[in-house]
Short mmCIF file of C-alpha atoms and ligand atoms in Angstrom, two decimals:
data_model
loop_
_atom_site.label_atom_id
_atom_site.label_comp_id
_atom_site.label_asym_id
_atom_site.label_seq_id
_atom_site.Cartn_x
_atom_site.Cartn_y
_atom_site.Cartn_z
CA MET U 1 108.93 102.70 82.45
CA ARG U 2 110.28 104.75 85.15
CA ARG U 3 113.37 103.59 87.28
CA MET U 4 113.15 103.56 90.92
CA ILE U 5 114.92 102.33 94.12
CA ILE U 6 112.40 101.37 96.90
CA ASP U 7 113.44 102.11 100.36
CA CYS U 8 110.99 100.26 102.64
CA ASP U 9 109.92 98.63 106.04
CA PRO U 10 107.42 95.81 104.95
CA GLY U 11 104.84 95.86 106.34
CA HIS U 12 101.81 94.75 104.71
CA ASP U 13 101.02 97.83 102.59
CA ASP U 14 104.90 97.81 101.58
CA ALA U 15 104.42 94.55 100.23
CA ILE U 16 101.50 95.55 97.87
CA ALA U 17 103.74 98.55 97.01
CA LEU U 18 106.57 96.33 96.03
CA VAL U 19 104.46 94.23 93.77
CA LEU U 20 102.88 97.22 92.20
CA ALA U 21 106.52 98.84 91.56
CA HIS U 22 107.79 95.48 89.82
CA ARG U 23 104.74 95.65 87.53
CA HIS U 24 104.81 99.24 86.57
CA ALA U 25 108.56 100.37 86.93
CA ARG U 26 112.14 99.19 86.45
CA VAL U 27 113.19 98.72 90.22
CA ALA U 28 116.73 98.90 90.40
CA GLY U 29 117.08 97.82 94.06
CA ILE U 30 115.27 97.57 97.45
CA THR U 31 116.77 98.99 100.51
CA THR U 32 115.46 98.09 103.87
CA VAL U 33 114.99 100.06 107.01
CA SER U 34 113.80 99.55 110.69
CA GLY U 35 110.25 100.59 110.97
CA ASN U 36 107.06 98.42 111.00
CA VAL U 37 109.24 95.74 112.66
CA PRO U 38 113.11 95.42 113.20
CA LEU U 39 115.51 95.54 110.35
CA ALA U 40 116.13 91.71 110.31
CA ALA U 41 112.35 91.03 109.66
CA THR U 42 111.86 94.00 107.17
CA THR U 43 114.76 92.49 105.00
CA ALA U 44 113.32 89.02 105.46
CA ASN U 45 110.09 90.30 104.18
CA ALA U 46 111.51 92.07 101.09
CA LEU U 47 113.42 88.89 100.22
CA LEU U 48 110.23 87.00 100.34
CA ILE U 49 108.39 89.22 98.24
CA THR U 50 111.34 89.22 95.62
CA ALA U 51 110.82 85.34 95.68
CA MET U 52 107.33 85.30 95.28
CA LEU U 53 107.45 87.53 92.43
CA GLY U 54 110.34 85.45 90.89
CA VAL U 55 112.42 88.85 90.17
CA ASP U 56 116.19 89.14 91.14
CA THR U 57 115.97 92.80 92.37
CA PRO U 58 118.77 93.13 94.95
CA VAL U 59 117.89 93.79 98.37
CA HIS U 60 120.21 95.76 100.44
CA ALA U 61 119.71 96.06 104.33
CA GLY U 62 120.03 99.55 105.88
CA ALA U 63 119.57 101.13 109.27
CA ALA U 64 118.63 99.26 112.13
CA ARG U 65 117.89 102.39 114.32
CA PRO U 66 116.69 105.81 113.82
CA LEU U 67 118.96 108.84 114.01
CA ALA U 68 118.10 109.71 117.55
CA GLY U 69 116.06 107.79 120.24
CA GLU U 70 114.81 104.26 120.30
CA PRO U 71 113.34 102.08 117.35
CA GLN U 72 109.69 102.44 116.98
CA HIS U 73 107.63 99.37 115.75
CA ALA U 74 104.06 98.72 114.86
CA PRO U 75 103.73 95.01 115.69
CA HIS U 76 99.92 95.81 116.61
CA VAL U 77 99.54 96.58 113.05
CA HIS U 78 101.78 94.24 111.10
CA GLY U 79 102.46 91.52 113.65
CA GLU U 80 105.88 90.25 114.96
CA SER U 81 106.91 89.21 111.53
CA GLY U 82 105.77 92.36 109.89
CA LEU U 83 103.44 90.48 107.55
CA GLY U 84 101.07 89.25 110.17
CA ASP U 85 100.28 85.41 109.72
CA VAL U 86 100.84 85.13 105.69
CA THR U 87 101.90 81.97 104.14
CA ARG U 88 105.61 82.21 103.70
CA MET U 89 106.96 80.29 100.72
CA ALA U 90 110.47 78.74 101.32
CA HIS U 91 113.27 80.28 99.29
CA ASP U 92 117.04 80.52 99.65
CA ARG U 93 117.46 84.30 98.96
CA ALA U 94 120.01 86.33 100.69
CA ALA U 95 120.61 90.06 100.85
CA ALA U 96 122.95 91.44 98.60
CA GLY U 97 124.72 93.63 101.08
CA ASP U 98 124.14 95.62 104.19
CA ASP U 99 125.17 98.97 102.97
CA ALA U 100 121.77 100.44 101.74
CA VAL U 101 123.26 103.99 102.13
CA GLY U 102 126.26 103.12 99.59
CA PHE U 103 123.54 101.34 97.33
CA LEU U 104 121.30 104.42 97.35
CA LEU U 105 124.29 106.70 96.56
CA ASP U 106 125.85 104.36 93.85
CA ALA U 107 122.62 103.73 92.04
CA ALA U 108 121.80 107.54 91.58
CA ALA U 109 121.09 108.64 88.12
CA PRO U 110 119.02 111.72 86.95
CA ASP U 111 116.11 109.23 86.02
CA VAL U 112 116.12 107.32 89.24
CA TRP U 113 113.40 108.04 91.76
CA VAL U 114 113.90 106.94 95.47
CA VAL U 115 110.43 105.75 96.67
CA ALA U 116 110.58 105.85 100.41
CA LEU U 117 107.98 103.74 102.17
CA GLY U 118 109.40 103.62 105.97
CA PRO U 119 111.03 106.00 108.24
CA LEU U 120 113.48 108.14 106.30
CA THR U 121 116.74 107.15 108.36
CA ASN U 122 118.69 105.34 105.04
CA VAL U 123 117.57 108.50 102.77
CA ALA U 124 118.92 111.04 105.59
CA LEU U 125 122.29 109.10 105.92
CA ALA U 126 122.58 109.20 102.10
CA ILE U 127 122.10 112.81 102.36
CA GLU U 128 124.50 113.29 105.09
CA ARG U 129 127.02 111.24 103.09
CA ASP U 130 126.59 113.19 99.99
CA PRO U 131 124.50 116.37 100.18
CA ASP U 132 124.68 116.45 96.34
CA TRP U 133 123.14 113.10 95.89
CA VAL U 134 119.64 114.70 95.82
CA LYS U 135 120.74 116.65 92.68
CA ARG U 136 121.87 113.24 91.01
CA ILE U 137 118.34 111.58 91.37
CA ALA U 138 115.07 112.32 89.81
CA GLY U 139 113.45 112.99 93.24
CA ILE U 140 112.17 111.58 96.29
CA SER U 141 108.51 110.19 96.60
CA LEU U 142 107.72 109.41 100.07
CA MET U 143 104.70 107.73 102.11
CA GLY U 144 104.96 109.83 105.26
CA GLY U 145 103.71 112.61 107.41
CA SER U 146 100.18 114.29 106.81
CA ALA U 147 98.50 117.57 106.07
CA ASP U 148 95.77 116.77 108.54
CA VAL U 149 95.49 113.84 111.13
CA GLY U 150 98.12 111.46 112.33
CA ASN U 151 97.98 107.83 113.30
CA VAL U 152 100.46 107.14 115.85
CA THR U 153 99.56 110.25 117.68
CA PRO U 154 96.61 112.76 116.78
CA VAL U 155 99.11 114.76 114.71
CA ALA U 156 101.94 112.60 113.73
CA GLU U 157 102.23 109.81 111.08
CA PHE U 158 104.08 106.61 111.78
CA ASN U 159 107.11 106.94 109.27
CA ALA U 160 107.69 110.42 110.49
CA TYR U 161 107.24 109.76 114.01
CA ALA U 162 109.66 106.81 113.92
CA ASP U 163 112.57 109.15 112.79
CA PRO U 164 111.68 112.94 112.74
CA GLU U 165 115.40 113.81 112.63
CA ALA U 166 115.55 111.93 109.31
CA ALA U 167 112.27 113.45 108.14
CA ASP U 168 113.55 116.98 108.88
CA ARG U 169 117.00 116.49 106.90
CA VAL U 170 114.97 115.07 103.83
CA PHE U 171 112.61 118.01 103.85
CA ARG U 172 115.39 120.43 104.36
CA SER U 173 117.65 118.76 101.64
CA GLY U 174 116.74 120.48 98.51
CA ALA U 175 115.60 117.35 96.91
CA ARG U 176 112.53 117.24 94.69
CA VAL U 177 110.28 115.60 97.25
CA THR U 178 106.73 114.48 96.79
CA MET U 179 104.95 113.78 100.13
CA CYS U 180 102.13 111.25 100.08
CA GLY U 181 100.81 111.67 103.55
CA LEU U 182 97.80 110.29 105.45
CA ASN U 183 95.69 112.96 104.22
CA LEU U 184 96.01 111.30 100.80
CA THR U 185 96.12 107.77 101.56
CA HIS U 186 93.19 107.83 103.75
CA GLN U 187 91.28 108.41 100.43
CA VAL U 188 92.00 105.00 99.15
CA MET U 189 90.54 102.29 101.72
CA THR U 190 90.39 98.52 100.95
CA THR U 191 87.62 96.25 102.08
CA ASP U 192 86.90 92.63 102.07
CA ALA U 193 85.70 93.00 98.57
CA VAL U 194 89.37 93.34 97.52
CA VAL U 195 90.08 89.99 99.32
CA ALA U 196 87.10 88.28 97.57
CA ARG U 197 88.46 89.52 94.08
CA LEU U 198 92.06 88.42 95.00
CA ARG U 199 90.87 85.00 96.06
CA ALA U 200 88.98 84.53 92.78
CA ALA U 201 91.81 85.48 90.63
CA ALA U 202 94.00 82.76 92.50
CA THR U 203 97.47 83.45 90.91
CA PRO U 204 100.59 83.41 93.31
CA ALA U 205 100.49 87.34 93.61
CA ALA U 206 96.79 87.46 94.11
CA ASN U 207 96.79 84.79 96.62
CA PHE U 208 99.70 86.65 98.42
CA ALA U 209 97.77 89.78 98.37
CA GLY U 210 94.70 88.31 99.47
CA GLU U 211 96.19 86.88 102.41
CA ILE U 212 98.04 90.48 103.24
CA PHE U 213 94.66 92.31 103.06
CA ASP U 214 92.84 89.66 105.01
CA ASP U 215 95.27 89.74 107.72
CA LEU U 216 95.62 93.39 108.02
CA HIS U 217 91.97 93.99 107.97
CA GLY U 218 91.60 91.64 110.76
CA ARG U 219 94.09 93.32 112.86
CA LEU U 220 92.91 96.79 112.20
CA GLU U 221 89.41 95.57 112.97
CA ARG U 222 90.69 94.43 116.37
CA LEU U 223 92.44 97.73 116.93
CA THR U 224 90.12 100.42 115.59
CA GLY U 225 86.73 98.57 115.19
CA PHE U 226 87.00 99.25 111.41
CA ARG U 227 87.59 96.29 108.97
CA GLU U 228 89.24 98.34 106.25
CA ALA U 229 92.74 99.56 105.57
CA ALA U 230 94.52 102.54 103.71
CA LEU U 231 96.48 101.78 100.87
CA HIS U 232 99.36 104.00 102.25
CA ASP U 233 102.57 103.04 100.57
CA PRO U 234 101.23 102.02 97.13
CA CYS U 235 100.34 105.72 96.65
CA ALA U 236 103.91 106.84 96.87
CA VAL U 237 104.74 104.36 93.97
CA LEU U 238 101.71 105.57 92.07
CA ALA U 239 102.80 109.28 92.30
CA VAL U 240 105.83 108.24 90.27
CA THR U 241 104.29 105.66 87.83
CA HIS U 242 100.78 107.24 87.38
CA PRO U 243 101.28 110.87 88.49
CA GLU U 244 98.13 111.74 86.45
CA LEU U 245 96.01 110.20 89.20
CA ILE U 246 97.33 112.58 91.91
CA GLU U 247 97.22 116.17 92.45
CA SER U 248 99.67 118.10 94.52
CA SER U 249 100.47 121.58 95.49
CA PRO U 250 103.97 123.14 96.44
CA ARG U 251 104.26 123.82 100.15
CA ALA U 252 106.67 124.34 102.87
CA VAL U 253 106.86 121.28 105.22
CA SER U 254 108.65 121.27 108.57
CA VAL U 255 109.15 118.59 110.75
CA GLU U 256 108.58 118.73 114.60
CA ARG U 257 111.26 117.32 116.51
CA ASP U 258 110.81 118.75 120.05
CA GLY U 259 107.13 119.14 120.84
CA THR U 260 105.93 117.00 123.83
CA LEU U 261 102.59 116.54 122.05
CA THR U 262 103.71 117.13 118.52
CA ARG U 263 107.02 115.25 117.88
CA GLY U 264 107.07 113.90 114.46
CA MET U 265 104.35 116.05 113.11
CA THR U 266 104.77 117.46 109.51
CA VAL U 267 103.69 121.13 109.76
CA VAL U 268 102.48 122.11 106.26
CA ASP U 269 102.08 125.81 105.57
CA GLN U 270 98.74 125.76 103.90
CA ARG U 271 97.88 129.57 104.67
CA ARG U 272 96.54 131.34 101.70
CA GLY U 273 98.36 134.43 100.43
CA LEU U 274 100.76 134.65 103.31
CA ARG U 275 104.49 134.30 102.66
CA GLY U 276 106.25 131.83 105.03
CA ASP U 277 109.17 129.73 104.18
CA PRO U 278 109.66 128.82 100.15
CA ALA U 279 107.96 125.39 99.24
CA ASN U 280 110.06 122.34 99.77
CA ALA U 281 107.89 119.61 98.76
CA ASN U 282 105.15 118.87 96.49
CA VAL U 283 102.26 117.64 98.80
CA ALA U 284 99.65 115.55 97.30
CA TYR U 285 96.18 116.24 98.13
CA ARG U 286 93.98 114.30 95.82
CA ILE U 287 93.96 110.92 94.19
CA ASP U 288 91.51 109.38 91.76
CA ALA U 289 91.01 106.55 94.26
CA GLU U 290 88.76 104.40 91.96
CA GLN U 291 91.38 104.34 89.42
CA ALA U 292 94.36 103.80 91.67
CA LEU U 293 92.58 101.00 93.26
CA GLN U 294 91.93 99.47 89.71
CA VAL U 295 95.75 99.87 88.91
CA VAL U 296 96.79 98.18 92.17
CA MET U 297 94.31 95.25 91.57
CA GLU U 298 95.42 95.00 87.94
CA SER U 299 99.03 94.52 89.21
CA LEU U 300 97.78 91.70 91.53
CA ASP U 301 96.16 89.88 88.64
CA ALA U 302 92.68 90.69 89.77
CA GLY U 303 90.98 92.50 87.12
CA THR U 304 90.04 95.87 86.22
CA GLU U 305 86.50 96.31 86.77
CA SER U 306 85.34 98.88 89.53
CA LEU U 307 85.10 97.84 93.19
CA GLY U 308 83.92 101.04 94.49
CA VAL U 309 86.16 102.70 97.00
CA GLY U 310 85.69 104.26 100.07
CA THR U 311 87.41 107.13 102.01
CA MET U 312 88.24 107.05 105.62
CA ALA U 313 85.46 108.76 107.74
CA PRO U 314 86.76 111.60 109.75
C1 LIG Y 401 103.13 103.95 107.29
O1 LIG Y 401 103.32 103.32 108.40
C2 LIG Y 401 103.36 101.85 108.13
O2 LIG Y 401 102.54 101.21 108.97
C3 LIG Y 401 102.90 101.59 106.65
O3 LIG Y 401 103.83 100.70 106.13
C4 LIG Y 401 103.16 102.99 106.27
O4 LIG Y 401 104.22 103.08 105.53
C5 LIG Y 401 101.69 104.65 107.35
O5 LIG Y 401 101.42 105.49 108.45
CA1 LIG Y 402 105.88 101.35 105.13
#
C-alpha cells in the first residue's frame, strides 16, 4: 500500500477522498487548510471523518489564510459547515497540533506522497521553509487547476483561485507533480443512483457517504440546475493508489496571478511540437471513469457492480 499525507479542506468530496485513502493507502496524517470553509471548520470535519472511520490518523491544522489576499470560501457549494447538513456523530477528538507545515516537513520520506485536495497554502509554506523538501517526498498529487474550463470563473478552478501564489510556488518547486484538474474530474460524475446504492448498503461509511452525495447533489441542483457532482478530490487519491486508471502527459503549467479576468487560471502548454518551458507536471487527461467509480463505491461498502457513469456535458 502506498503511504500518503492528505492536505485538505473538507468539503464533501474531500470527505469521500479521505475514506477512499484510508481504504487503499497508509495515511500518515491529515493536514487541513482554509478553503471550502474556514480552517476551524475544515479541521472539525477532518476529525469527524476520522471518528466515523474509527481511525487514529493525526489531524494537524494549518493555514487559516492564503499567501496573499483574503480567504476564499464556497459555502454555496459546501454549506457553512463544509459538509452541508449531514449528520454529525458525537466524538471527543481534537487536532494533534496546529503546525501542519512542520508535520509535512517532518513526515517526509521517499515513499510518502502528498495528496493535496484544497488550496495549496500549506504545501507552498512547506516548500518555502525547506525547498529541498520536494526531493524528500515521492511527489505531490493535487486536485486543482484545469486544462480546460474553470468553475469559480470561466477559466479558474477553486483550489488554484483561492491561493494562486501558493499554486505558482508548487508548480515552480521542482516537485514531481500530478495535476488532476477539472478537465479530468468532470469525467466522473455522481448521480442519485450512487445515493440509492449507498443507502441500500447501510454501513456507517455508506450511510455517511449517501448523506454527503445527497446533500451535495441538492446544493448543486439549486446552483446549476444539474443534480450531479464531479468526484473531484477522490481523483487525486486514485492517481496515487490506482495510477493504472489515469492517463497523463508531461506539460508545462504556469499559474496566472495578475490577470483581471484570469487570476487563478492554470495555463497548460498544450501546443504540439513547439518548445516552451520544460514540463513541470504530469497533467491527467483521461480516467477510466467506470472503474474509478467502482473503486470509490467499494471503498464506501457499496458493491462493485457497474452504475454507469456520466461525463459533465460541455
Ligand atoms: C475543488 O474545490 C472544492 O470545492 C472541492 O473540494 C475540490 O477540491 C474543486 O474545484
Ligand atoms: Ca477540496
